[in-house]
mmCIF file of C-alpha atoms and ligand atoms in Angstrom:
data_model
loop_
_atom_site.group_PDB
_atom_site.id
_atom_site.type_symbol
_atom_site.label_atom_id
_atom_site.label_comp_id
_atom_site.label_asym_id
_atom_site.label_seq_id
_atom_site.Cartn_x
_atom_site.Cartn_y
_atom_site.Cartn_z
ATOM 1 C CA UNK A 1 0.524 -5.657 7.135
ATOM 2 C CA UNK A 2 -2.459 -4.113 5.265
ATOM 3 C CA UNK A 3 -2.934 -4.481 1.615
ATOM 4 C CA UNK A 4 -1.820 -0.842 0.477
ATOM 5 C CA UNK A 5 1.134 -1.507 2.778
ATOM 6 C CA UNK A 6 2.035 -5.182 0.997
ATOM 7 C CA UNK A 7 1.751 -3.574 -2.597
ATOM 8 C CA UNK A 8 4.266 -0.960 -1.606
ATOM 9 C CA UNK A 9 6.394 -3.006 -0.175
ATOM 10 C CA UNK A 10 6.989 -4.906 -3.449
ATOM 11 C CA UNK A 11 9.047 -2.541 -4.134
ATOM 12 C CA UNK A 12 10.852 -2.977 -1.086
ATOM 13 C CA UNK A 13 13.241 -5.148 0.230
ATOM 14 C CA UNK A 14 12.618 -7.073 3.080
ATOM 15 C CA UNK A 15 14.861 -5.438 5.379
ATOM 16 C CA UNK A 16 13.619 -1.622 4.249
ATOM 17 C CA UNK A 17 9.877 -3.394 4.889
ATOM 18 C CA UNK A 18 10.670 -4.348 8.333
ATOM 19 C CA UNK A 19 12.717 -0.842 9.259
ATOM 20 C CA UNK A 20 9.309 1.091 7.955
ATOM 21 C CA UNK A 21 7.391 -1.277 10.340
ATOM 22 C CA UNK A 22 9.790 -0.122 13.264
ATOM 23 C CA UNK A 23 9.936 2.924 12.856
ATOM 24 C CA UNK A 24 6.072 3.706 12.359
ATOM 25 C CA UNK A 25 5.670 2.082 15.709
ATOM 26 C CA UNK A 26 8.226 4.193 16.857
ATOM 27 C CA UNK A 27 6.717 7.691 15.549
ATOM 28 C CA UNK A 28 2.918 5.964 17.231
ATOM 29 C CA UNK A 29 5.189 5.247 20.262
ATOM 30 C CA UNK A 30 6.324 8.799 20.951
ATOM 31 C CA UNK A 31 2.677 10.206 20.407
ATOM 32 C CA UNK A 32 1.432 7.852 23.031
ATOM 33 C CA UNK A 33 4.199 9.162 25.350
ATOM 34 C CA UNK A 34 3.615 12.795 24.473
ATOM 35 C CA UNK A 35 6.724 13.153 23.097
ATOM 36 C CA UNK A 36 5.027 15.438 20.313
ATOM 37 C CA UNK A 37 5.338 18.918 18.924
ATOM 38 C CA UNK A 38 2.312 19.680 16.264
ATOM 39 C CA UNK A 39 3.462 18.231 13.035
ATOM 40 C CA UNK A 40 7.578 18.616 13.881
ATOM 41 C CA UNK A 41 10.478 17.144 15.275
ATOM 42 C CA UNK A 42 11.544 13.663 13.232
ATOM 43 C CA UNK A 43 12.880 10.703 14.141
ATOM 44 C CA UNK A 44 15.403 8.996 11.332
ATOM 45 C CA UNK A 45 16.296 5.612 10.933
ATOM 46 C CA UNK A 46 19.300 4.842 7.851
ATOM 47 C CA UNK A 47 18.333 2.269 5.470
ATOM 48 C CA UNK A 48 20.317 -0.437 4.257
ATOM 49 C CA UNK A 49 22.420 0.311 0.755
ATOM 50 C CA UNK A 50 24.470 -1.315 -1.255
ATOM 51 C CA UNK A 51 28.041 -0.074 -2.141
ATOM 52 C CA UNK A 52 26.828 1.320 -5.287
ATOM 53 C CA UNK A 53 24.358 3.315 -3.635
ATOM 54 C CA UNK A 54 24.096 6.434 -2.144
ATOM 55 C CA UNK A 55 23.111 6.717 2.234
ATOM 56 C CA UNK A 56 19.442 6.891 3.115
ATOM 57 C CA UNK A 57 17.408 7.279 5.410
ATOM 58 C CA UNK A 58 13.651 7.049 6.605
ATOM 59 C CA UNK A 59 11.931 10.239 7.860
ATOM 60 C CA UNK A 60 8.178 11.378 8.493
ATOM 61 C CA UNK A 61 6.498 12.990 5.608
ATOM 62 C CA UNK A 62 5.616 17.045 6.534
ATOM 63 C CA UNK A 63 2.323 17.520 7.434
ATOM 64 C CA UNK A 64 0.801 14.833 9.232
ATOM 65 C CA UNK A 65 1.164 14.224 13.155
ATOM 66 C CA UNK A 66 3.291 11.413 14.651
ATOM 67 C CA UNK A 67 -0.377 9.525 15.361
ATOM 68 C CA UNK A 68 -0.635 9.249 11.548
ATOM 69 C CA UNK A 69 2.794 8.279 10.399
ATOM 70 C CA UNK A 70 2.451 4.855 8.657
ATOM 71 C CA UNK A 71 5.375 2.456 7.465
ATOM 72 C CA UNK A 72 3.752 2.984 3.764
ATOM 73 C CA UNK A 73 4.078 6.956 4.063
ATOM 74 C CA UNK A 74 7.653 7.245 5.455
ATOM 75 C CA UNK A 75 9.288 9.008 3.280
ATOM 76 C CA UNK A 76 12.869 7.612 1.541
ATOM 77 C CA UNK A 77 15.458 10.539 1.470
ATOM 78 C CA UNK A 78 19.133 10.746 0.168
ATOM 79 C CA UNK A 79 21.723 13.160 2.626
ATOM 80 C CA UNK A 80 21.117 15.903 -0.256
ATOM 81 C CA UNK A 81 17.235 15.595 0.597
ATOM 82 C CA UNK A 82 16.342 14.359 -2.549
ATOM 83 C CA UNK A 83 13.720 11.881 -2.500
ATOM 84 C CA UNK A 84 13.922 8.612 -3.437
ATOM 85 C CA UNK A 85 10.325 8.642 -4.815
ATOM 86 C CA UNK A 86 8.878 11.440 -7.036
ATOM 87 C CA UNK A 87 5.149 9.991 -4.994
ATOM 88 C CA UNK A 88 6.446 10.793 -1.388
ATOM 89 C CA UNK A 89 5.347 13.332 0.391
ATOM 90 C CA UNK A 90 7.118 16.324 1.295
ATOM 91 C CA UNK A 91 9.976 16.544 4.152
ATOM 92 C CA UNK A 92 10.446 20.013 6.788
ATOM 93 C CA UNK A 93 13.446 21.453 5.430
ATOM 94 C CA UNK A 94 14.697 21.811 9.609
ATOM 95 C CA UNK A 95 14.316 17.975 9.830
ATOM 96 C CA UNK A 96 16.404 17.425 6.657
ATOM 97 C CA UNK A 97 19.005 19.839 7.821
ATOM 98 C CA UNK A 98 19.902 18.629 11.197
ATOM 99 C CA UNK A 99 19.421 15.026 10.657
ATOM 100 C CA UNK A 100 21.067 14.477 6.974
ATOM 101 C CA UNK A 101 24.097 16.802 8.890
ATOM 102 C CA UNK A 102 24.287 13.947 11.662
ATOM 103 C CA UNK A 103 23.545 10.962 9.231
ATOM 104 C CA UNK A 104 26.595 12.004 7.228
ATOM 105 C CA UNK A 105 29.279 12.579 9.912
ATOM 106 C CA UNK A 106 28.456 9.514 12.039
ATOM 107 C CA UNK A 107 28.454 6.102 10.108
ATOM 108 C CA UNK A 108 27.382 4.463 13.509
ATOM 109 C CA UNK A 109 24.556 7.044 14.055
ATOM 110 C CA UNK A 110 21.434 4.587 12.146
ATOM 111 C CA UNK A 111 19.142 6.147 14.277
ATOM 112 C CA UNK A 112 18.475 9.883 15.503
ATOM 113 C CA UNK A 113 15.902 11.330 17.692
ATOM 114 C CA UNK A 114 14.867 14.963 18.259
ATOM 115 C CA UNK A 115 12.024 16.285 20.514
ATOM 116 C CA UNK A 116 11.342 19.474 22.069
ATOM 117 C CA UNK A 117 9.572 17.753 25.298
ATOM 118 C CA UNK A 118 9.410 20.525 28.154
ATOM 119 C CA UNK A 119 11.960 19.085 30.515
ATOM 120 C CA UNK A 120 14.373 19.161 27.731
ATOM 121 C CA UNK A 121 13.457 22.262 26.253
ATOM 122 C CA UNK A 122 13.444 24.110 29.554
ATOM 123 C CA UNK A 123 16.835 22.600 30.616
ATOM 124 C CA UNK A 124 18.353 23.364 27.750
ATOM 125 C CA UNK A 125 17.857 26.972 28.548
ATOM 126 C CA UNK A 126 19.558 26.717 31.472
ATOM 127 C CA UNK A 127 23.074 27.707 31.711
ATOM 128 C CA UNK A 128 24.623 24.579 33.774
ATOM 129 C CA UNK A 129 22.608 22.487 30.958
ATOM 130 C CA UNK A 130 22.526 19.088 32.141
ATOM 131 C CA UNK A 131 24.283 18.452 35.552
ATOM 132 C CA UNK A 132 25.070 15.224 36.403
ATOM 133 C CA UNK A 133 23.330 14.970 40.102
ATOM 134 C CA UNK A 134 20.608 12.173 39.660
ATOM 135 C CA UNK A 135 19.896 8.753 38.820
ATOM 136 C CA UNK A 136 19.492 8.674 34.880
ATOM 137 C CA UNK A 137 22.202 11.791 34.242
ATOM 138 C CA UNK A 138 24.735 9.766 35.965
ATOM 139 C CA UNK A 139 24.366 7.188 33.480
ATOM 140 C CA UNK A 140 25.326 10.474 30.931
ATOM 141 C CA UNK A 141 28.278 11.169 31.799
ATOM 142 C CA UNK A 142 30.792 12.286 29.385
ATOM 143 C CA UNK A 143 28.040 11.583 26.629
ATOM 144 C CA UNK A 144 26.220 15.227 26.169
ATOM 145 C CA UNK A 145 27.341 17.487 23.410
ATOM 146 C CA UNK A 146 26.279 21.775 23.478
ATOM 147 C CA UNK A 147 24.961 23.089 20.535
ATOM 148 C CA UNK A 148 24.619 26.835 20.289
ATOM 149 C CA UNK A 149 21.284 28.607 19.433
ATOM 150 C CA UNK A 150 21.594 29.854 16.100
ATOM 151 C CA UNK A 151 18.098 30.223 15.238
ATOM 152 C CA UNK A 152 15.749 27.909 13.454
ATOM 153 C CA UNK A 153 17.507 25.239 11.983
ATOM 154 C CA UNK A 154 16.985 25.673 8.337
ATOM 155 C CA UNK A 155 20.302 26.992 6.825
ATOM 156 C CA UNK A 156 23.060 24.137 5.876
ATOM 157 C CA UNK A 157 25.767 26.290 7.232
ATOM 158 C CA UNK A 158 24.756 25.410 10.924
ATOM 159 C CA UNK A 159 25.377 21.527 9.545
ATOM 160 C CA UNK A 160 29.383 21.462 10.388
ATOM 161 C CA UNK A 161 28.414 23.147 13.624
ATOM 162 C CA UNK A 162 26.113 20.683 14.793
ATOM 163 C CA UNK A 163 28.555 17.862 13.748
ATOM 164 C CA UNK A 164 31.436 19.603 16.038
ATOM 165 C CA UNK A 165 29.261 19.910 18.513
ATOM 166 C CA UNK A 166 27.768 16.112 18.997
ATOM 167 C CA UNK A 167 31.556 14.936 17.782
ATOM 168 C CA UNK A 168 31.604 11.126 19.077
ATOM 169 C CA UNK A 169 28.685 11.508 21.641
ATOM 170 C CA UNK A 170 25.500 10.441 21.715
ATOM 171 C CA UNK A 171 23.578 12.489 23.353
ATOM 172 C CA UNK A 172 22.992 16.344 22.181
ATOM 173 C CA UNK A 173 21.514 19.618 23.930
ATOM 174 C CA UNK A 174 20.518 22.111 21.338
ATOM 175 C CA UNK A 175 20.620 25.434 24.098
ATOM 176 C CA UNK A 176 16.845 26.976 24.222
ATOM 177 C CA UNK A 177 16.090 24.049 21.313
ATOM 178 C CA UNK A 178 15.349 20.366 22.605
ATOM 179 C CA UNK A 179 17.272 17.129 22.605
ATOM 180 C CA UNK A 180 18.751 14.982 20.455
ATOM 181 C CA UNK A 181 19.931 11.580 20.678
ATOM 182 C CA UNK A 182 21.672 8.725 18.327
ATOM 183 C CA UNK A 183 22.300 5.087 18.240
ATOM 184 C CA UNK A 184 23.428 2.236 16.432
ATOM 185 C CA UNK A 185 19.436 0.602 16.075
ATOM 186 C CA UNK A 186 16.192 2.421 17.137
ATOM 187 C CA UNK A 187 15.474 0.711 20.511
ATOM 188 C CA UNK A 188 19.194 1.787 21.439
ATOM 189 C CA UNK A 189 18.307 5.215 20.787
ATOM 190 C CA UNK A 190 14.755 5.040 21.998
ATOM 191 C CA UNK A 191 16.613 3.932 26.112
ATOM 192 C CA UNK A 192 19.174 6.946 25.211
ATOM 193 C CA UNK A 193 16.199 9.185 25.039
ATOM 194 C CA UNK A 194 14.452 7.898 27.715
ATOM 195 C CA UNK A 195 17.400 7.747 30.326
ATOM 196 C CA UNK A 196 17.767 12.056 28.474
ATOM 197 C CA UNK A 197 14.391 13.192 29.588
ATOM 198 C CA UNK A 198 13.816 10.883 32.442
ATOM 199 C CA UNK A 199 17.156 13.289 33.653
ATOM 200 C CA UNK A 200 16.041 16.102 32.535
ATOM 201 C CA UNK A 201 12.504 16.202 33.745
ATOM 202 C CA UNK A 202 14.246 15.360 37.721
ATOM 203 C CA UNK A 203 16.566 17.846 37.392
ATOM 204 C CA UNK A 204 13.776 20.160 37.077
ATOM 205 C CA UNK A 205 11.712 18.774 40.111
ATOM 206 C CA UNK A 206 14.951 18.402 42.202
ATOM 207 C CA UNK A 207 15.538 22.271 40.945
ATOM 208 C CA UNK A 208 12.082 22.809 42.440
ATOM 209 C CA UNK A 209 12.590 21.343 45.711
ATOM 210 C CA UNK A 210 13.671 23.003 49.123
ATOM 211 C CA UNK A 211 17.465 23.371 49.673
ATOM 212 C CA UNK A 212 20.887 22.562 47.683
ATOM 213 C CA UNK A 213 21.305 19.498 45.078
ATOM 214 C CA UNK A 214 23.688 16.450 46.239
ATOM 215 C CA UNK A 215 26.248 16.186 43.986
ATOM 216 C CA UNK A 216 27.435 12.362 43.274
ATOM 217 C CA UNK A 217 31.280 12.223 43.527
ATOM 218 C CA UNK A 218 33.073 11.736 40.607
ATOM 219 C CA UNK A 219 34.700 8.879 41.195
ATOM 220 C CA UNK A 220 31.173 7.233 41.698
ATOM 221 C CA UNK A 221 30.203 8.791 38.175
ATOM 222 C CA UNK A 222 33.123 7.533 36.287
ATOM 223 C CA UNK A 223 31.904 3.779 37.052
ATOM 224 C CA UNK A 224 28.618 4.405 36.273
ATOM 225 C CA UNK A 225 28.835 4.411 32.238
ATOM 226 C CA UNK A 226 30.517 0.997 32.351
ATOM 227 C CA UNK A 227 27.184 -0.173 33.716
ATOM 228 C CA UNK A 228 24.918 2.130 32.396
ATOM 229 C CA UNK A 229 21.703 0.995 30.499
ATOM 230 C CA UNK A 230 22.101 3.268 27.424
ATOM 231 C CA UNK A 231 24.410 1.142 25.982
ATOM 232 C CA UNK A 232 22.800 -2.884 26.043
ATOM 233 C CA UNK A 233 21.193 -3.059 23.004
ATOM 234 C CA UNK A 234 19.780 -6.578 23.594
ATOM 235 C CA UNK A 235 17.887 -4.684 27.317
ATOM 236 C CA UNK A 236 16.771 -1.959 24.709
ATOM 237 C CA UNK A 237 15.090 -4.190 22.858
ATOM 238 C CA UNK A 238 13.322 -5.632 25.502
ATOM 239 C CA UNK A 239 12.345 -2.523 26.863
ATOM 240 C CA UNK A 240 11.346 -0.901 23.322
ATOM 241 C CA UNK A 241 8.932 -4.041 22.728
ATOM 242 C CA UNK A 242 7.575 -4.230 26.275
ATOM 243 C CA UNK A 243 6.677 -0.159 25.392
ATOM 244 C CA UNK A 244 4.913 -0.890 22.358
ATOM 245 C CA UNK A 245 3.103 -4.021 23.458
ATOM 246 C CA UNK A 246 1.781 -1.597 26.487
ATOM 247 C CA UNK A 247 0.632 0.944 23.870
ATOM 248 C CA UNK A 248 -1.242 -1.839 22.136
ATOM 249 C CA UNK A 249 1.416 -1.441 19.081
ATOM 250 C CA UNK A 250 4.002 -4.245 17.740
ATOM 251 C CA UNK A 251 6.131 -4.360 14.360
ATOM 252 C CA UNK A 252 3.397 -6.518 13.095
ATOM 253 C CA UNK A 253 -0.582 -7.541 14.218
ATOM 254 C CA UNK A 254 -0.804 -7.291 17.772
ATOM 255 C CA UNK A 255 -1.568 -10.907 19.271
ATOM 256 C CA UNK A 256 -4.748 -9.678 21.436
ATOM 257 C CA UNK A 257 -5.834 -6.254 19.685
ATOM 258 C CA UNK A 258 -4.876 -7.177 16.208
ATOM 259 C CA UNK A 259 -3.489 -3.442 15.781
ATOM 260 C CA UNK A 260 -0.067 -2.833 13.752
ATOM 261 C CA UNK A 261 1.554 0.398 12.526
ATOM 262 C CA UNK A 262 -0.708 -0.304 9.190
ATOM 263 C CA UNK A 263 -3.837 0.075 11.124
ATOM 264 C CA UNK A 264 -5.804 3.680 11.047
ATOM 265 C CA UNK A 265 -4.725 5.255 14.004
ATOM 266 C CA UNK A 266 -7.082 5.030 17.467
HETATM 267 ZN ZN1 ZN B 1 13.749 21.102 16.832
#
């Protein structure tokens, strides 16, 4: 942890010091993936409160790329969008409206993810959506909410919408939008995403492809989510950490390249 970073966190507890560490890695993480968009899309992670205290929740500050989000410039926000410190930088009103919306409604929801990726931006213009026809979608099954185009997301009357349209699932389509995905803990959320685009960027190749889609019989489907890797926390974890030891960044100095989420970016 770098010296701005450990006179921040002073002010921190420890378990709001270790969430900023993991979720900086997570914002690096999705940069080295591509999972970018210019200086939008946000990934939210809750924070801890007491029972006096109102929900929170870390989100990137509005303005700077994924590749520059740091655990010290996160930015503390209450579900009104206040900010929890006058210092912190400034939050994109769209990020604030969809997430504080989902952060509200779902108690279990600590983490959500949003991208606009190209496989799921380009099947969520498609009118079937997401069918349920390969390898990672199976795992899906009866977990993707629609949510109608209504525009940019900026105005808080779309928030009920978007609440009735995730209801108790976990993973979201937001038609000719992107994809959205929550979880109980980030590396939850981070396989949910995967397993989301890793289906939608086959559909589009199988779409591609000479002659008809196999469909998987539903009876095989149904016995697929019992199994299904989107919901093992403890293999999430060891996939999320085996990710950012491969993109030379931990939740902490890196054993060989000495590189955290404090570090300048490469
Ligand atoms: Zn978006």
């Amino acid at each position: 942890m770098s010296a701005e970073v450990m006179a921040a966190a002073l002010t921190w507890t420890q378990e709001e010091a270790r969430l900023r560490e993991e979720l900086a890695a997570c914002y690096r993480l999705f940069d080295w993936l591509g999972w970018t968009e210019l200086i939008f899309n946000h990934i939210t992670l809750r924070l801890p409160q007491a029972a006096d205290e109102a929900a929170s929740y870390l989100i990137n500050p509005f303005g700077l790329h994924y590749a520059e989000v740091t655990a010290n410039n996160l930015v503390a926000i209450d579900l009104a969008g206040q900010r929890r410190d006058a210092d912190a930088g400034d939050v994109n009103r769209a990020g604030f409206v969809i997430h504080s919306a989902i952060h509200a409604a779902r108690p279990d929801a600590h983490c959500i993810m949003h991208v606009h990726t190209t496989a799921g931006c380009a099947v969520s213009c498609k009118e079937q959506g997401l069918r349920h026809d390969n390898f990672y979608s199976a795992m899906l099954v009866d977990d993707v909410g629609y949510h109608d185009y209504q525009g940019v997301t900026t105005r808080s009357e779309e928030q009920p919408h978007l609440v009735a349209s995730l209801g108790q699932r976990n993973h979201l389509v937001l038609r000719h939008h992107g994809l959205l995905v929550v979880g109980p803990d980030l590396p939850t959320t981070f396989m949910r995403l995967w397993v989301m685009q890793r289906a939608c960027e086959v559909q589009l190749a199988a779409d591609a492809g000479a002659g008809p889609n196999r469909e998987i019989p539903r009876e095989v489907l149904q016995g697929v989510p019992a199994s299904r890797v989107t919901t093992d926390a403890s293999g999430a974890r060891k996939v999320y950490e085996a990710m950012l030891r491969r993109a030379g960044l931990t939740t902490g100095p890196h054993p060989h390249t000495g590189l955290s989420t404090s570090s300048p970016p490469r």
